[in-house]
XYZ file of C-alpha atoms in Angstrom:
573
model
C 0.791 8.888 -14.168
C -2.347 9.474 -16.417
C -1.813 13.141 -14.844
C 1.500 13.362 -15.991
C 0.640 12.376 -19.468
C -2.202 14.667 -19.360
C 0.092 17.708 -18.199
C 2.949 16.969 -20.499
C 0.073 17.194 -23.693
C -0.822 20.621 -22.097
C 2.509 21.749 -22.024
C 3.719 21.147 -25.855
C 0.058 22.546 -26.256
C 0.982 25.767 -24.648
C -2.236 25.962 -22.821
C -2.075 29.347 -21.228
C -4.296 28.483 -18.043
C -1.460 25.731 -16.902
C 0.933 27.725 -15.397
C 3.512 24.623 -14.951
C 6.164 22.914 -16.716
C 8.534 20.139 -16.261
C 12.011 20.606 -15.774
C 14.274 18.117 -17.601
C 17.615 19.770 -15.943
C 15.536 19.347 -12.485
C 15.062 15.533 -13.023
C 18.322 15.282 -14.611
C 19.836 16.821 -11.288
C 17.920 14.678 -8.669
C 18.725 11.475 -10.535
C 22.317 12.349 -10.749
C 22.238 13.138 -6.848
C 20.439 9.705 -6.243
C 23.236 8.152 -8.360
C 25.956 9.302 -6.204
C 23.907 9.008 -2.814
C 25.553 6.056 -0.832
C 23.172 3.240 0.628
C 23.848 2.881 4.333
C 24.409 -0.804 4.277
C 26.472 -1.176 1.471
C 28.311 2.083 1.473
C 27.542 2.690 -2.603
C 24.788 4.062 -4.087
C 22.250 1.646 -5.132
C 20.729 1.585 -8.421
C 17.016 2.456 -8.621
C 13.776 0.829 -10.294
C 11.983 2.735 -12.663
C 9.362 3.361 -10.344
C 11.543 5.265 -7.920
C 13.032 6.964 -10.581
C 9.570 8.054 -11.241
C 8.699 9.201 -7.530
C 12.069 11.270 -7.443
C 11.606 12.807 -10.864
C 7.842 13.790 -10.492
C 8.438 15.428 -7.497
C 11.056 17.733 -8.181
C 10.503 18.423 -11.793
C 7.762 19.568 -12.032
C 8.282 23.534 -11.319
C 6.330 26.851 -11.818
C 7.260 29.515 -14.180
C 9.141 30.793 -11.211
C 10.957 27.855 -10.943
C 9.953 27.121 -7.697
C 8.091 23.175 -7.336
C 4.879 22.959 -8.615
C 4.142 20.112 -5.893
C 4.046 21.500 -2.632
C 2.603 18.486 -1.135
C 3.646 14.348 -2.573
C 1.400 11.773 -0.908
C 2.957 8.526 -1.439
C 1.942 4.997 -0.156
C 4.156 1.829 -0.504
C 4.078 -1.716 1.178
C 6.903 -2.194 4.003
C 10.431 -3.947 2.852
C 10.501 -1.509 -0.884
C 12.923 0.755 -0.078
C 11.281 3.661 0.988
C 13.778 5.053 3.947
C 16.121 4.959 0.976
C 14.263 7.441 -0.830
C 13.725 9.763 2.425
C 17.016 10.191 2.836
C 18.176 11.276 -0.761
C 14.996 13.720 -1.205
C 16.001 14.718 2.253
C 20.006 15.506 1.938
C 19.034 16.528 -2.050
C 16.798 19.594 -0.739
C 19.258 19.935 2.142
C 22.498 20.565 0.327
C 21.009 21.583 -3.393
C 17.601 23.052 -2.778
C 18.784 24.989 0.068
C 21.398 26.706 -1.814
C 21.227 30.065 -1.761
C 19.231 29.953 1.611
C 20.069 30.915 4.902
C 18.270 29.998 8.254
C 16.306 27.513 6.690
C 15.000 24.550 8.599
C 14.333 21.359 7.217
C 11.998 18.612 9.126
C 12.348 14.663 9.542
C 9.234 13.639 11.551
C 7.334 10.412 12.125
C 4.731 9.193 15.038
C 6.104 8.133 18.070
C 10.210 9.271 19.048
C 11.093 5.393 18.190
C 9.860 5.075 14.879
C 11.506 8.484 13.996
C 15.032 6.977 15.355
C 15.154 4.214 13.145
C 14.639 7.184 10.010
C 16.698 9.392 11.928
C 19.889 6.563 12.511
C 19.674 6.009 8.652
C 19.628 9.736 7.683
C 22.899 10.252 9.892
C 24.416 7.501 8.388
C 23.703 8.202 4.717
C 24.787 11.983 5.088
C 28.241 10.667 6.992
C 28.836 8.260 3.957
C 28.152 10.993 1.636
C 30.517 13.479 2.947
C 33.510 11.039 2.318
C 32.480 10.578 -1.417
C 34.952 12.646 -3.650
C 32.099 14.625 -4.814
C 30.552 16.070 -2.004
C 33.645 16.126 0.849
C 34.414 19.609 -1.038
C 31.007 20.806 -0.339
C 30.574 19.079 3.271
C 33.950 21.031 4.196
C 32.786 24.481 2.678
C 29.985 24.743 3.956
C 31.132 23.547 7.130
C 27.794 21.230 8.085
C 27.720 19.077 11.389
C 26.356 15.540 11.126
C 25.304 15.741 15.278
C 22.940 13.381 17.323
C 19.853 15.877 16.855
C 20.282 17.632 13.843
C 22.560 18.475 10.763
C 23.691 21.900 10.972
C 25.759 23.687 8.430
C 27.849 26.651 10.501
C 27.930 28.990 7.564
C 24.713 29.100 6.292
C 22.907 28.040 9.635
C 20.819 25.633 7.596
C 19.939 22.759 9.906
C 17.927 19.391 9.581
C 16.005 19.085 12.348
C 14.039 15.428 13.756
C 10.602 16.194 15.534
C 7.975 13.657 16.688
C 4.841 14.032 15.449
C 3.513 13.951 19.225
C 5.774 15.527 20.813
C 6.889 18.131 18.263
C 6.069 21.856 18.670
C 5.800 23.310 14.687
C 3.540 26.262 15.451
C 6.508 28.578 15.271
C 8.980 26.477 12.769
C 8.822 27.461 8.870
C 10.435 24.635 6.764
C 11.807 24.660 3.291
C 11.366 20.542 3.226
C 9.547 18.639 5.341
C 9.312 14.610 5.479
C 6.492 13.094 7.600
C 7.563 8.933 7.723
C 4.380 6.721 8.712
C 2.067 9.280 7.409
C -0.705 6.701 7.861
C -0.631 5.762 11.746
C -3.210 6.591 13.923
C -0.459 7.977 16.564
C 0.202 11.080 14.198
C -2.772 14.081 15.184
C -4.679 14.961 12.667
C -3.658 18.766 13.455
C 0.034 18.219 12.632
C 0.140 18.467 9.524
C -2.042 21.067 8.993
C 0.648 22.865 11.578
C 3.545 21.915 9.340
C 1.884 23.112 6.032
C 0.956 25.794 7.273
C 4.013 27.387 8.533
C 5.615 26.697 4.893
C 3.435 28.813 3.046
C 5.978 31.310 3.504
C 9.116 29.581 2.035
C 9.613 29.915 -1.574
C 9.311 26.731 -2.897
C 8.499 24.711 0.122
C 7.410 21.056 -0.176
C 5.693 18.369 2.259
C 6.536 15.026 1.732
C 4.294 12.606 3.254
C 5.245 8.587 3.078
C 3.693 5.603 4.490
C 2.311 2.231 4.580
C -1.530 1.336 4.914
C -2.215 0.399 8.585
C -5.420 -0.673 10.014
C -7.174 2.589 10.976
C -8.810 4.105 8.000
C -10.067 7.038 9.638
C -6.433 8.857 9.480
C -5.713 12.494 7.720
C -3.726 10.570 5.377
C -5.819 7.950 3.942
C -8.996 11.081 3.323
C -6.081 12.978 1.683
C -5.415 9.646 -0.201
C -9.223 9.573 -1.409
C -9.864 12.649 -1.890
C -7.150 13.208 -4.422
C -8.093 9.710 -6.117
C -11.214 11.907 -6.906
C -9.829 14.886 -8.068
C -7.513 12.479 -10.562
C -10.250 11.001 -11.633
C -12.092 14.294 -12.646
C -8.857 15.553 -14.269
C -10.390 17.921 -16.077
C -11.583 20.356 -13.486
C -7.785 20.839 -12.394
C -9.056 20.385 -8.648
C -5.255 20.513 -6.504
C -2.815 20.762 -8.728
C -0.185 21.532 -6.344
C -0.586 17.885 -4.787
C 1.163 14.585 -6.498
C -0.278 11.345 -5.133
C 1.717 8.143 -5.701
C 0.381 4.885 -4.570
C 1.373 1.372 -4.725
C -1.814 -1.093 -3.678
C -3.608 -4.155 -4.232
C -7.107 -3.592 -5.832
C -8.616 -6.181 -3.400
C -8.042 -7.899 -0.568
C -8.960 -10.896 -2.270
C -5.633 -11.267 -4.170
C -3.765 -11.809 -0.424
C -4.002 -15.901 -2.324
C -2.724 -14.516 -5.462
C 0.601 -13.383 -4.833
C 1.692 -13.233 -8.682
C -0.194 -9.832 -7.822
C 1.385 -8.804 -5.085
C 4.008 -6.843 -7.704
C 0.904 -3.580 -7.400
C 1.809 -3.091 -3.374
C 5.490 -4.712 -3.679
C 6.691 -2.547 -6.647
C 10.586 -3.799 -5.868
C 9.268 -7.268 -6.701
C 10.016 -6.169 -9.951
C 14.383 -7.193 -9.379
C 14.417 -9.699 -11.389
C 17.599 -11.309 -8.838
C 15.513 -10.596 -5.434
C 11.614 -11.229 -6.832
C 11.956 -15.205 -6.246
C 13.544 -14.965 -2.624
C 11.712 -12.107 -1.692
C 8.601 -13.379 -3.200
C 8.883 -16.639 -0.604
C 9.700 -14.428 2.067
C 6.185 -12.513 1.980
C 4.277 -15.939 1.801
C 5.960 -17.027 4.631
C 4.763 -13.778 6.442
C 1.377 -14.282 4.960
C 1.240 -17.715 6.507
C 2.558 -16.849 10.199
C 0.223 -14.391 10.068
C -2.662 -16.159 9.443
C -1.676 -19.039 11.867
C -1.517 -15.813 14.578
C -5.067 -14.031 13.937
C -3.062 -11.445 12.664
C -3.941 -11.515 8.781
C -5.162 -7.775 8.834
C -1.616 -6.585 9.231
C -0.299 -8.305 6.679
C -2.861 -6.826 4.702
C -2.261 -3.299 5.756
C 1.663 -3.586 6.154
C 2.688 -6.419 3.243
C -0.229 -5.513 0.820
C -0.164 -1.600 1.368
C -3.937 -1.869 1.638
C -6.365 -0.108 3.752
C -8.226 -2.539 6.316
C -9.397 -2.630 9.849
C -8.673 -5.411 11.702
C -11.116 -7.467 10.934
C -10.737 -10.195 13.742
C -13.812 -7.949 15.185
C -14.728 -5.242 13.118
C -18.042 -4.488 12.655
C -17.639 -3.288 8.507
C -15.032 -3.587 6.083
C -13.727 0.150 5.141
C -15.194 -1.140 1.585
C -19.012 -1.581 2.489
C -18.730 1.490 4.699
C -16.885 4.247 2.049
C -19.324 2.085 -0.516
C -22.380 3.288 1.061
C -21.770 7.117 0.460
C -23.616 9.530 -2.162
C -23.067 12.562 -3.067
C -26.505 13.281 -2.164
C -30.394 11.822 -0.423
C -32.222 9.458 -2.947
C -34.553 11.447 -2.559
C -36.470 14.550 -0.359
C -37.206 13.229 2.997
C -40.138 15.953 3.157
C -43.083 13.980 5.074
C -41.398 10.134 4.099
C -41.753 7.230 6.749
C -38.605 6.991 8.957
C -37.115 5.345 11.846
C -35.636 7.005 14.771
C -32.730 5.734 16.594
C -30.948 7.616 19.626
C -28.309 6.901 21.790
C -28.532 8.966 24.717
C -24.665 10.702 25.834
C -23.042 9.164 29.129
C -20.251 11.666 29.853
C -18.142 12.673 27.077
C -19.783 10.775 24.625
C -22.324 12.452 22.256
C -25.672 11.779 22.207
C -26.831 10.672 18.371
C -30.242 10.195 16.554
C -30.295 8.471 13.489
C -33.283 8.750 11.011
C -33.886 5.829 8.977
C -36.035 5.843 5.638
C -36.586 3.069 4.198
C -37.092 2.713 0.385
C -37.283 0.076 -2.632
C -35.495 0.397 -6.199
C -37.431 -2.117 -7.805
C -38.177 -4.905 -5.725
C -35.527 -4.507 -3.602
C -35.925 -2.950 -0.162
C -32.920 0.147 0.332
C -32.206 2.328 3.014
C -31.326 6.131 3.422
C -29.604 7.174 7.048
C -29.533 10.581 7.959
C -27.108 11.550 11.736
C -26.815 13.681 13.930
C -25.145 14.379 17.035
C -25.109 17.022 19.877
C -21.390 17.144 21.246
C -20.607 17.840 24.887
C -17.095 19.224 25.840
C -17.343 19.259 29.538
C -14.609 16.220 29.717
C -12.746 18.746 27.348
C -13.210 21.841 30.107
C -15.318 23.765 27.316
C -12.565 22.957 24.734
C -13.727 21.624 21.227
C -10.178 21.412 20.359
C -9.190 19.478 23.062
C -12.561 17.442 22.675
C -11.681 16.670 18.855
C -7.830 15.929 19.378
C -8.972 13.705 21.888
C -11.732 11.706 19.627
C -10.071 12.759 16.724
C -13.346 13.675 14.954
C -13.732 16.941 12.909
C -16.895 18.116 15.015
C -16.707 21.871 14.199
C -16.217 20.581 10.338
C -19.721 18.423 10.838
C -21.348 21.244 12.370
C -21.236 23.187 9.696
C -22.154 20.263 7.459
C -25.357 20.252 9.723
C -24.343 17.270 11.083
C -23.815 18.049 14.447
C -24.268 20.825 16.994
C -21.562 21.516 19.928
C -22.443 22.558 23.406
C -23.096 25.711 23.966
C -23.147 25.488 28.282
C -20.329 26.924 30.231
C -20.379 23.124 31.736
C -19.888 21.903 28.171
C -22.972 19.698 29.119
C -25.618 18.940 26.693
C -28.913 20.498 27.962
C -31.955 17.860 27.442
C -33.901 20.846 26.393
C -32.285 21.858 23.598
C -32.330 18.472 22.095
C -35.965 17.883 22.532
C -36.457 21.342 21.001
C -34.154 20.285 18.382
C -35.430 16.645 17.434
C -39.092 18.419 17.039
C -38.081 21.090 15.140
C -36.629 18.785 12.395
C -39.724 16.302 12.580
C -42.060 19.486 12.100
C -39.881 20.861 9.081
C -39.678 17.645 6.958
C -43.505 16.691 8.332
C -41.833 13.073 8.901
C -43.995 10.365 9.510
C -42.163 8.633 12.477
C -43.012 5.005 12.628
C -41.225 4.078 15.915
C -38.428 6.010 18.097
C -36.094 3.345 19.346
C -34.166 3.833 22.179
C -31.721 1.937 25.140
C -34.301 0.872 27.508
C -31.482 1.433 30.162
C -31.340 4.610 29.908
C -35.335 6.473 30.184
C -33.926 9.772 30.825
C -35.719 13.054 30.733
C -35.600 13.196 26.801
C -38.055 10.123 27.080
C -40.294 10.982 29.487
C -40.880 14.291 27.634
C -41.083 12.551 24.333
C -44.058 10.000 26.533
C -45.880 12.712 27.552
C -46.238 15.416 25.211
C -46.070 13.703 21.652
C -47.446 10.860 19.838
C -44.336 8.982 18.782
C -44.580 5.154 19.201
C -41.876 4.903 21.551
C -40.403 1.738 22.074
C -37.544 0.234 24.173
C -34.592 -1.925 22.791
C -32.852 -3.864 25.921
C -29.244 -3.824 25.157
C -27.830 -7.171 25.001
C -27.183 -9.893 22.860
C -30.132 -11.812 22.987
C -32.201 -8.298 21.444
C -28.908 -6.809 19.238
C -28.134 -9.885 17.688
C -30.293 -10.179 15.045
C -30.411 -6.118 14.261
C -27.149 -5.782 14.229
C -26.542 -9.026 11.471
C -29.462 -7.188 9.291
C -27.974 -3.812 9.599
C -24.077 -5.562 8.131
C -26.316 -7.715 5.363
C -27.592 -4.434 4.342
C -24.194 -2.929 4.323
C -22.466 -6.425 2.657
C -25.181 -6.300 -0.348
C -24.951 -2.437 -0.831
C -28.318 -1.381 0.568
C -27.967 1.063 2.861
C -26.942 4.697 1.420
C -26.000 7.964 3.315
C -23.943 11.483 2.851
C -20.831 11.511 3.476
C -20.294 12.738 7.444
C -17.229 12.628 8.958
C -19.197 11.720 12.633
C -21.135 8.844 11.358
C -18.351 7.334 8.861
C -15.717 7.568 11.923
C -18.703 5.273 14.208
C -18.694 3.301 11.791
C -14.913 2.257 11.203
C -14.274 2.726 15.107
C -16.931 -0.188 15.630
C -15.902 -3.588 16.684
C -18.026 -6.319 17.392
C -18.389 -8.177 20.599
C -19.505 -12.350 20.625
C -20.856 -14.783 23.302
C -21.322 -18.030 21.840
C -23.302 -17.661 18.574
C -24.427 -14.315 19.661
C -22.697 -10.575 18.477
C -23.648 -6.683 19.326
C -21.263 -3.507 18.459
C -19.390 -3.355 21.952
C -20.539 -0.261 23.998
C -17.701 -1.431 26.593
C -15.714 0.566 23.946
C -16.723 4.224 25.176
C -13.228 5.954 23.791
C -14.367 4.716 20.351
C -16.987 6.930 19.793
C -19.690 4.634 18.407
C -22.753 6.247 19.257
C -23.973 6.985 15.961
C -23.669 3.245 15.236
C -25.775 2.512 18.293
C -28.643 4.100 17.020
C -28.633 2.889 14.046
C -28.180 -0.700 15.051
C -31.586 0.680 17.138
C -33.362 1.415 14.136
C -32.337 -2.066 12.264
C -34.506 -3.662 15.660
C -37.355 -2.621 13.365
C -36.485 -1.417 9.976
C -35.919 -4.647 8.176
C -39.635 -5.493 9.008
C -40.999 -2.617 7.323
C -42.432 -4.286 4.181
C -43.842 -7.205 6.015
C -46.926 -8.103 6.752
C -46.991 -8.615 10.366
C -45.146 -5.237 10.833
C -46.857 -3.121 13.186
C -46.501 -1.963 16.677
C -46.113 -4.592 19.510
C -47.628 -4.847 22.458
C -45.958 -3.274 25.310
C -42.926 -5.713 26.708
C -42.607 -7.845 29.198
C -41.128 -6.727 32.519
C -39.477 -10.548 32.379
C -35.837 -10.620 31.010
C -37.003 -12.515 27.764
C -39.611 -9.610 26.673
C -42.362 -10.713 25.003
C -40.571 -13.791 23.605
C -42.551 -17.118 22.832
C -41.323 -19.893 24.988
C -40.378 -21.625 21.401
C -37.866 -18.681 21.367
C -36.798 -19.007 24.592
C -36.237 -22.950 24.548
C -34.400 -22.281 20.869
C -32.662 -19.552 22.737
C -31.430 -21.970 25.789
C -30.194 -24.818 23.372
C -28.540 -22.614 20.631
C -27.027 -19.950 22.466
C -26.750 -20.358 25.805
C -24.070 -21.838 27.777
C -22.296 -22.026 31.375
């Protein structure tokens, strides 16, 4: 809304490098529409809140000096139970039957997920535009235009313009070119990310197209929708470099999860809290959720769903999304050019990617900080040499982080990753910054090639990290502190930021590692640097140094204090 004040002041300032303006008739026509649009459970058109007023009005009036909409993509994010399906299907049967005037052979697009979340949106649009073609006003317009209200589309017989439903999975839109499109559930985890670059892209050749994505906040940050969320929070925020114009974002949030024991808040995620006859009832209703879902583990979905607020499910999870997105700079602390580091690596077991992470530790002031730098080489054998296959399948931008230098992609006809190349590789980068390696950490399970090369013809310290809880435990607790208290730092990587909301945590007893059970997750990159934490946080202390070679015996070189403290605080049968 700051935006929209911002824009309006350019307009009555006739800035000639903002090529927009804002259509009163436009707003005047969708609210008039919305006024007359019948509700499908009450069979009248329901009066709307200021707010939705708002979403409707932005979105179609602001135009170009062609006329066409300025906004060819809305973002907008509500809790569950405000009303949103309402507003689908007026945007959708406005564009339909007033947008599309004038048109011929134009398709319009209903999508969501999964084929049962887009019936419940479809069921409602059918019933909407059958209610609307018995009101007085539009039966005339219904009849000329002689449109079909079928099971799989709405089809109007003169000018073949047709509503069409398509499931984000199963849906084909490399050869369909839509006037309007709504994507429902924009923010699950079942939609690819490469559908709705598919969608947008096709539009680019219909005159005043628009994409209309709507959702709630589920708990998988690492969707298309919630980056397009953040990354438009930052262009807003930098208003004055005019950085995507052409996209409206609209969302309705709590500003912590902390306020899930305020509800007198809850009004910022729950703008229809705001009916003064339904707030008090409705009000009770959510607390009850709140409470069932607390009594069921299931708190993080009341988050997401009730509180429209990005979370992971935090029964297990390894971060919040806050300390993880909290931990990214726009660039190092400093040049890494012949500074101590760490190295971690996680070595790939079939379609997994094999990941070093270089750890620098540094103070600011007194206290003790710590820089992360990834990278990972990605095989695609499990993807038969495809990388498109291979990132729809992990859903990781790898060709993206490549170019960022932040990966590198097989280059084998197997689509293996050749042990060569990343010994060459891992040299090649300690040469060119001259790092001074303190110790490279590794899974003691696996002494591969890689290792025995490394053994034999360098002088790294190598040293290997058993992987289970009684030698993760404590390394992975310092690594979160360091994330909790804001210590660790890195730039921004789409590889490493993924491990890190993908990882989960596995217990026994008092015990807890980052589950590598969890293959499909792709958590390497977290695996290393839970390697490097075996050693990092030690760095300033006195006793640091290397140890003595380990123990062949399954407790290492542990004291038998340790092990006795071991057997009476953590062990059980």
């Amino acid at each position: 809304m700051f935006r929209h004040v911002r824009d309006l002041q350019r307009v009555l300032e006739h800035d000639p490098d903002f090529p927009y303006v804002y259509d009163l008739q436009e707003v005047k026509y969708i609210l008039a529409f919305s006024q007359l649009c019948p509700d499908v459970d009450t069979g009248y058109p329901l009066p709307l809140m200021l707010w939705q007023e708002a979403l409707l009005s932005l979105t179609q009036g602001w135009r170009r000096e062609d006329g066409s909409k300025r906004y060819y993509k809305a973002i907008v994010s509500v809790a569950r139970t405000n009303g949103k399906t309402y507003l689908v299907n007026i945007l959708m049967l406005y564009n339909y039957l007033v947008e599309a005037q004038g048109h011929y052979n134009v398709k319009l697009l209903l999508s969501a997920p999964v084929s049962a979340q887009l019936g419940v949106g479809w069921n409602y649009l059918l019933l909407t535009a059958n209610r609307l073609r018995e009101t007085p006003e539009f039966k005339k317009e219904f009849t000329k235009l002689k449109v079909d209200v079928q099971e799989t589309q709405i089809i109007s017989r003169v000018n073949r313009n047709l509503v069409e439903k398509q499931s984000a999975q199963a849906g084909n839109f490399d050869s369909s070119h839509y006037l309007f499109a709504i994507v429902d559930e924009a923010g699950s985890d079942n939609i690819p990310p490469e559908t709705i670059t598919k969608i947008s892209s096709g539009q680019v050749q219909i005159p005043g197209h628009q994409m209309f994505q709507i959702s709630t906040a589920y708990t998988n940050p690492d969707v298309m929708f919630r980056k397009q969320q953040m990354f438009m929070t930052e262009c807003l925020q930098r208003d004055w470099e005019r950085v995507a114009d052409d996209t409206l974002l609209l969302v309705w949030e709590q500003d912590s999860i902390d306020e899930i024991d305020q509800p007198e808040t809850w009004l910022k995620s729950n703008p229809i809290l705001g009916l003064k006859d339904k707030s008090e009832s409705m009000l009770s209703s959510i607390i009850s959720e709140r409470d069932n879902a607390r009594a069921n583990g299931r708190e993080s979905d009341f988050i997401s769903r009730n509180l429209n607020t990005w979370i992971q499910d935090v029964t297990l999870s390894f971060l919040s999304v806050e300390d993880i997105e909290n931990a990214v700079v726009d660039k190092p602390p400093f040049d890494i050019d012949g500074k101590q580091c760490y190295i971690g690596w996680d070595y790939s077991v079939k379609d997994d990617t094999t990941a070093f992470i270089f750890t620098f530790p540094y103070k600011v002031g007194d206290e003790e900080h710590y820089y992360v730098h990834h990278f990972s080489f990605v095989p695609t054998a499990s993807a038969n040499g495809n990388i498109q296959v291979k990132e729809q399948k992990d859903k990781l931008p790898y060709r993206k982080a490549e170019k960022e230098g932040h990966a590198l992609i097989s280059a084998l006809p197997s689509g293996d990753i050749d042990d060569d190349v990343v010994y060459d590789w891992l040299l090649s980068f300690i040469d060119e910054h001259q790092l001074n390696v303190i110790y490279f950490i590794y899974d003691q399970y696996r002494t591969t090639k890689m290792i025995k090369m490394l053994e034999t013809n360098t002088e790294l310290t190598m040293i290997g990290l058993k992987q289970n809880f009684m030698h993760l435990t404590e390394p992975t607790k310092a690594l979160r502190k360091a994330f909790n208290q804001g210590r660790i730092h890195y730039v921004d990587d789409d590889i490493l930021k993924g491990s890190l909301y993908h990882a989960i945590l596995s217990e026994d007893n008092n015990s807890i590692m980052v589950d590598k059970k969890k293959r499909s997750l792709k958590i390497d990159a977290v695996s290393a640097l839970v390697d490097t934490f075996s050693e990092v946080p030690y760095h300033w202390e006195a006793f640091s140094g290397h140890k003595e070679p380990e123990s062949k015996s399954v407790f290492g070189n542990d004291s038998n204090e340790q092990i006795n403290e071991w057997f009476n605080k953590d062990f059980s049968f």
